[in-house]
Amino acid sequence: MSDLLTLLELGGPALAVGGGAVYLKARHPSAYWCTFGLAGTTARLLGSYGAVMDSCGLTVAPSRLRVLAVRATTRREVRPVPPRRGLIRPTPTGLQLRLRLAPGQEPADVAASSERLRHAWGVHAVYVTEVKPGVVDLRLVGFDVLRHVRMPRTAADGLLKVPVALREDATAFVRDYRAIPHQLTLGATLSGKSMFLRHLVTGLAPQPVALVGVDCKRGVEFAPFAPRLSALATDQEQAVELLPTLVELMESRYHLIRTRQGISPGVPAEDMTSDIWGLPEAERPVPIILLVDEVAELFLVATRKDEDRRDEMVTQLIRLAQLGRAAGIYLEVCGQRFGSELGKGATMLRAQLTGRVCHRVNDEASAKMALGDISPEAVLAACAIAAERPGLAVVGDTSGGWARIRTPYLPLAQAAAVCAANAHLVPHLPELDRFRPSADGAHLAGLSAA
C-alpha cells in the first residue's frame, strides 16, 4: 500500500502536466502550441529532416567533389543531399524555414510533398511559397487556425487595403482594391457574408474614400453605417437613379484624365496617365467603393416596366465594372446566389468581377458561378463548408489561385461606432448629395411604411 501511495505521489506532477496539455490542445490550441507543440515539432524536424526529405524524394545525388571529400575524411556512407535548410523561425501559429533547392529541383516538387511533410512532422498543414528561383519558404501551421480566428497583429494595410479575414496558412487575407478592383461575394443566410461586408466597411471607414451603398433590403444592412456613407439606395427606384449618376461621375473623371493626357510640348512624358493614380495628388479624385448587397434584387422583375428598369440598372453596373477602375470606382457585389437565370447581363457582369469569395451556399450552381472558372477543387471546397462554421469561405481570383479564409466576429455596434467616429471623412461629392443618408435615420423613414 505504501508503494502505491509513493507511486501516485511521484506521478502526480506528470499527470497534471499531461492533463493540462490535453486541455490546452482541445480548448486553447494556440497556448498549447506555444507551450508544448513548438518544442516537440522542432525536435522532430531537426531529428528527421534528412530522412524525411529522402523518403519524400526531395534529395539528389551528391556532387563528385562532395563524394571525394566525404571518402577522404570519413568512412561513412555517402548519402543523397537534401535541400539546404535555413534557420527555423517560430511563429505564434507554427514554424517557418527557408530551403535552398538542390540543382534540378523546383518548388512544385516540394509542394507536391506537403501532405507527406505534414504527417512526418505532426503539424496541421504545410504551405510552400516561392521566394526566388531556387529558394522556397516552408510555413508549418501547428493547429487549425480557422477554428478560433485571431487576426495577426502585423497585416498589410494602406490606402484601399483592408485586412478582412484569416487565411488557412495563418496569414491575413487583405482586400486590395488596387490589385483586384472588383469582387463577387456570395453566401447563404447566416453564412458570414454580412460579417465580411462589416469588416470591409470598418476597414475603409478611416480611409479617404467615398462609400456608396445599394441595399435593396430597404437599407437594413447598411443603415448602421449611414454616417460614413456618401450615398445609399434602399430600393430599385433609388438604385435606378444612383447608378446613372455614378456613370456620369465616371465619365467626368475620364474627361479629367483625357485633359491631363493632352499631348503638348509642355507636358513631360512621365506626367501622362491612363487612370486617376497618375494624376497629381491635388487633382486626383477621391476613390469610390460601390457596395451592392443582394444583387439579385436588382434583377427581379414583375412587369414589362420592371424589366426595362432592370436592363437599365444592369447595363449601368456592367459599365461601371468595365470602365470604373481607371476612374477610381470599385465594385463589391454581394448576394445569396448568383446565376445566369437571374436574367440578361448576369454572366457578363460576373465576367468583370475578378475577385471571388464564396461562403456556404445552398446550391452547387452558385459555387460554380463563383469559382467554376477558377478551379474545380475550389468549387468542391466551397460546397463542403459546414453550417457550424459561419464566416468560412473560399477566396480566389481569375488567375487560378484559391484558399480558405474565415472572417472573425465583429459586433455590429462596434462597426457602427467606427463609421460614426469617421463621419467627418465623408468626401464632398456634389453629384451624390441627394443620395446622402442622414445619420439620424431619417433617410430610412419609409421603412416602417414598407
Coordinates of N, CA and C in Angstrom, one line a residue, residues 28-118:
H28 N -7.6 25.5 -26.1 CA -6.7 26.7 -26.4 C -5.5 26.2 -27.2
P29 N -5.7 25.9 -28.5 CA -4.6 25.3 -29.3 C -3.5 26.2 -29.5
S30 N -3.7 27.6 -29.5 CA -2.6 28.5 -29.6 C -1.7 28.4 -28.4
A31 N -2.3 28.4 -27.2 CA -1.5 28.2 -26.0 C -0.8 26.9 -25.9
Y32 N -1.4 25.8 -26.4 CA -0.8 24.5 -26.4 C 0.4 24.5 -27.4
W33 N 0.3 25.2 -28.5 CA 1.4 25.2 -29.4 C 2.6 25.9 -28.8
C34 N 2.4 27.1 -28.2 CA 3.5 27.9 -27.6 C 4.1 27.1 -26.4
T35 N 3.3 26.3 -25.7 CA 3.8 25.6 -24.5 C 4.5 24.3 -24.8
F36 N 3.8 23.5 -25.6 CA 4.3 22.1 -25.9 C 4.6 21.8 -27.3
G37 N 3.7 22.3 -28.2 CA 3.8 21.9 -29.6 C 5.1 22.4 -30.3
L38 N 5.5 23.6 -30.0 CA 6.6 24.2 -30.7 C 7.9 23.4 -30.5
A39 N 8.2 23.1 -29.2 CA 9.4 22.3 -28.9 C 9.4 20.9 -29.5
G40 N 8.2 20.3 -29.4 CA 8.1 18.9 -30.0 C 8.3 18.9 -31.5
T41 N 7.7 19.8 -32.2 CA 7.8 19.8 -33.6 C 9.2 20.2 -34.1
T42 N 9.8 21.1 -33.4 CA 11.2 21.5 -33.7 C 12.1 20.3 -33.5
A43 N 11.9 19.6 -32.5 CA 12.8 18.4 -32.2 C 12.6 17.3 -33.3
R44 N 11.3 17.1 -33.7 CA 11.1 16.1 -34.8 C 11.7 16.6 -36.1
L45 N 11.5 17.8 -36.4 CA 12.1 18.4 -37.6 C 13.6 18.2 -37.7
L46 N 14.3 18.6 -36.6 CA 15.7 18.6 -36.6 C 16.2 17.1 -36.7
G47 N 15.5 16.2 -36.0 CA 16.0 14.9 -35.9 C 15.7 14.0 -37.1
S48 N 14.7 14.4 -37.9 CA 14.3 13.6 -39.0 C 14.4 14.3 -40.4
Y49 N 15.0 15.5 -40.4 CA 15.0 16.3 -41.6 C 15.5 15.5 -42.8
G50 N 16.7 15.0 -42.7 CA 17.3 14.3 -43.9 C 16.5 13.1 -44.3
A51 N 16.1 12.2 -43.3 CA 15.4 11.0 -43.6 C 14.0 11.3 -44.3
V52 N 13.3 12.4 -43.8 CA 12.0 12.7 -44.3 C 12.2 13.2 -45.8
M53 N 13.2 14.1 -46.0 CA 13.4 14.6 -47.3 C 13.7 13.4 -48.3
D54 N 14.5 12.5 -47.8 CA 14.8 11.3 -48.7 C 13.6 10.5 -49.0
S55 N 12.7 10.2 -48.0 CA 11.6 9.4 -48.2 C 10.5 10.2 -49.1
C56 N 10.6 11.5 -49.1 CA 9.7 12.3 -50.0 C 10.2 12.5 -51.4
G57 N 11.4 11.9 -51.7 CA 12.0 12.1 -53.0 C 12.5 13.5 -53.2
L58 N 12.9 14.2 -52.2 CA 13.4 15.6 -52.3 C 14.9 15.7 -52.1
T59 N 15.6 14.6 -52.4 CA 17.1 14.6 -52.3 C 17.7 14.3 -53.7
V60 N 18.9 14.7 -53.9 CA 19.6 14.5 -55.1 C 20.9 13.8 -54.9
A61 N 21.5 13.3 -55.9 CA 22.8 12.6 -55.7 C 23.9 13.7 -55.4
P62 N 24.8 13.5 -54.5 CA 25.8 14.5 -54.2 C 26.8 14.7 -55.4
S63 N 27.4 15.8 -55.3 CA 28.4 16.2 -56.4 C 29.6 15.3 -56.2
R64 N 30.4 15.3 -57.3 CA 31.7 14.5 -57.2 C 32.6 15.0 -56.1
L65 N 32.7 16.4 -56.0 CA 33.6 17.0 -55.0 C 33.1 16.6 -53.6
R66 N 31.8 16.5 -53.4 CA 31.4 16.1 -52.1 C 31.7 14.7 -51.8
V67 N 31.5 13.8 -52.8 CA 31.8 12.4 -52.6 C 33.3 12.2 -52.3
L68 N 34.2 12.9 -53.0 CA 35.6 12.8 -52.7 C 35.9 13.3 -51.3
A69 N 35.3 14.4 -50.9 CA 35.6 14.9 -49.6 C 35.2 14.0 -48.5
V70 N 34.0 13.4 -48.7 CA 33.5 12.5 -47.6 C 34.3 11.3 -47.5
R71 N 34.7 10.7 -48.7 CA 35.5 9.5 -48.7 C 36.9 9.8 -48.1
A72 N 37.4 11.0 -48.3 CA 38.8 11.3 -47.9 C 38.8 11.6 -46.4
T73 N 37.8 12.1 -45.8 CA 37.8 12.4 -44.4 C 37.1 11.4 -43.5
T74 N 36.1 10.7 -44.0 CA 35.4 9.7 -43.1 C 35.2 8.4 -43.9
R75 N 34.7 7.4 -43.2 CA 34.4 6.2 -43.8 C 32.9 5.9 -44.0
R76 N 32.1 7.0 -43.6 CA 30.7 6.7 -43.6 C 30.2 6.7 -45.0
E77 N 29.0 6.2 -45.2 CA 28.3 6.1 -46.5 C 27.9 7.5 -47.0
V78 N 28.1 7.7 -48.3 CA 27.8 9.0 -49.0 C 26.3 8.9 -49.3
R79 N 25.5 9.8 -48.7 CA 24.1 9.8 -48.8 C 23.6 10.9 -49.8
P80 N 22.4 10.7 -50.3 CA 21.8 11.8 -51.2 C 21.7 13.1 -50.4
V81 N 21.7 14.2 -51.1 CA 21.7 15.5 -50.5 C 20.3 16.1 -50.4
P82 N 19.8 16.5 -49.3 CA 18.5 17.2 -49.2 C 18.7 18.7 -49.5
P83 N 17.6 19.4 -49.7 CA 17.7 20.9 -49.8 C 18.3 21.5 -48.6
R84 N 19.2 22.5 -48.8 CA 19.8 23.1 -47.7 C 18.8 23.9 -46.8
R85 N 18.8 23.6 -45.5 CA 17.8 24.2 -44.6 C 18.4 25.5 -43.9
G86 N 17.6 26.5 -43.9 CA 18.0 27.7 -43.1 C 17.5 27.6 -41.7
L87 N 17.6 28.8 -41.0 CA 17.2 28.8 -39.6 C 15.7 28.6 -39.5
I88 N 15.3 27.9 -38.4 CA 13.9 27.7 -38.0 C 13.4 28.9 -37.3
R89 N 12.3 29.5 -37.8 CA 11.8 30.7 -37.2 C 10.4 30.4 -36.6
P90 N 10.3 30.4 -35.3 CA 9.0 30.1 -34.7 C 8.0 31.3 -34.8
T91 N 6.7 31.0 -35.0 CA 5.6 31.9 -35.0 C 4.6 31.5 -34.0
P92 N 3.6 32.4 -33.7 CA 2.5 32.1 -32.8 C 1.7 30.9 -33.3
T93 N 1.7 30.6 -34.6 CA 0.9 29.6 -35.1 C 1.6 28.4 -35.7
G94 N 3.0 28.4 -35.7 CA 3.7 27.4 -36.4 C 5.2 27.7 -36.4
L95 N 5.8 27.2 -37.6 CA 7.2 27.4 -37.8 C 7.4 27.9 -39.3
Q96 N 8.5 28.5 -39.5 CA 8.9 28.9 -40.8 C 10.4 28.5 -41.0
L97 N 10.7 28.0 -42.2 CA 12.1 27.8 -42.5 C 12.2 27.9 -44.0
R98 N 13.4 28.3 -44.4 CA 13.7 28.6 -45.8 C 14.6 27.5 -46.3
L99 N 14.3 27.0 -47.5 CA 15.0 25.9 -48.2 C 15.6 26.4 -49.5
R100 N 16.9 26.0 -49.6 CA 17.6 26.3 -50.9 C 17.6 25.0 -51.7
L101 N 16.8 25.0 -52.8 CA 16.7 23.7 -53.5 C 18.0 23.3 -54.2
A102 N 18.1 21.9 -54.3 CA 19.2 21.4 -55.0 C 19.1 21.5 -56.5
P103 N 20.2 21.5 -57.2 CA 20.1 21.6 -58.7 C 19.1 20.6 -59.3
G104 N 18.2 21.0 -60.1 CA 17.3 20.1 -60.7 C 15.9 20.0 -60.0
Q105 N 15.8 20.6 -58.9 CA 14.5 20.7 -58.2 C 13.8 21.9 -58.5
E106 N 12.5 21.9 -58.2 CA 11.6 23.1 -58.4 C 10.6 23.1 -57.3
P107 N 10.0 24.3 -57.0 CA 9.1 24.5 -55.9 C 7.9 23.5 -56.0
A108 N 7.5 23.1 -57.2 CA 6.4 22.2 -57.3 C 6.7 20.9 -56.7
D109 N 8.0 20.4 -56.7 CA 8.4 19.2 -56.1 C 8.1 19.2 -54.6
V110 N 8.4 20.3 -54.0 CA 8.2 20.4 -52.5 C 6.7 20.5 -52.2
A111 N 6.0 21.3 -53.0 CA 4.6 21.5 -52.8 C 3.8 20.2 -52.9
A112 N 4.3 19.3 -53.9 CA 3.6 18.0 -54.0 C 3.8 17.1 -52.8
S113 N 4.9 17.4 -52.0 CA 5.1 16.5 -50.9 C 4.7 17.2 -49.6
S114 N 3.9 18.2 -49.7 CA 3.5 18.9 -48.4 C 2.7 18.1 -47.5
E115 N 1.8 17.2 -48.1 CA 1.0 16.3 -47.2 C 1.9 15.3 -46.5
R116 N 2.9 14.8 -47.2 CA 3.8 13.9 -46.5 C 4.6 14.6 -45.4
L117 N 5.0 15.8 -45.7 CA 5.8 16.5 -44.6 C 4.9 16.8 -43.4
R118 N 3.6 17.1 -43.7 CA 2.7 17.3 -42.6 C 2.6 16.2 -41.6

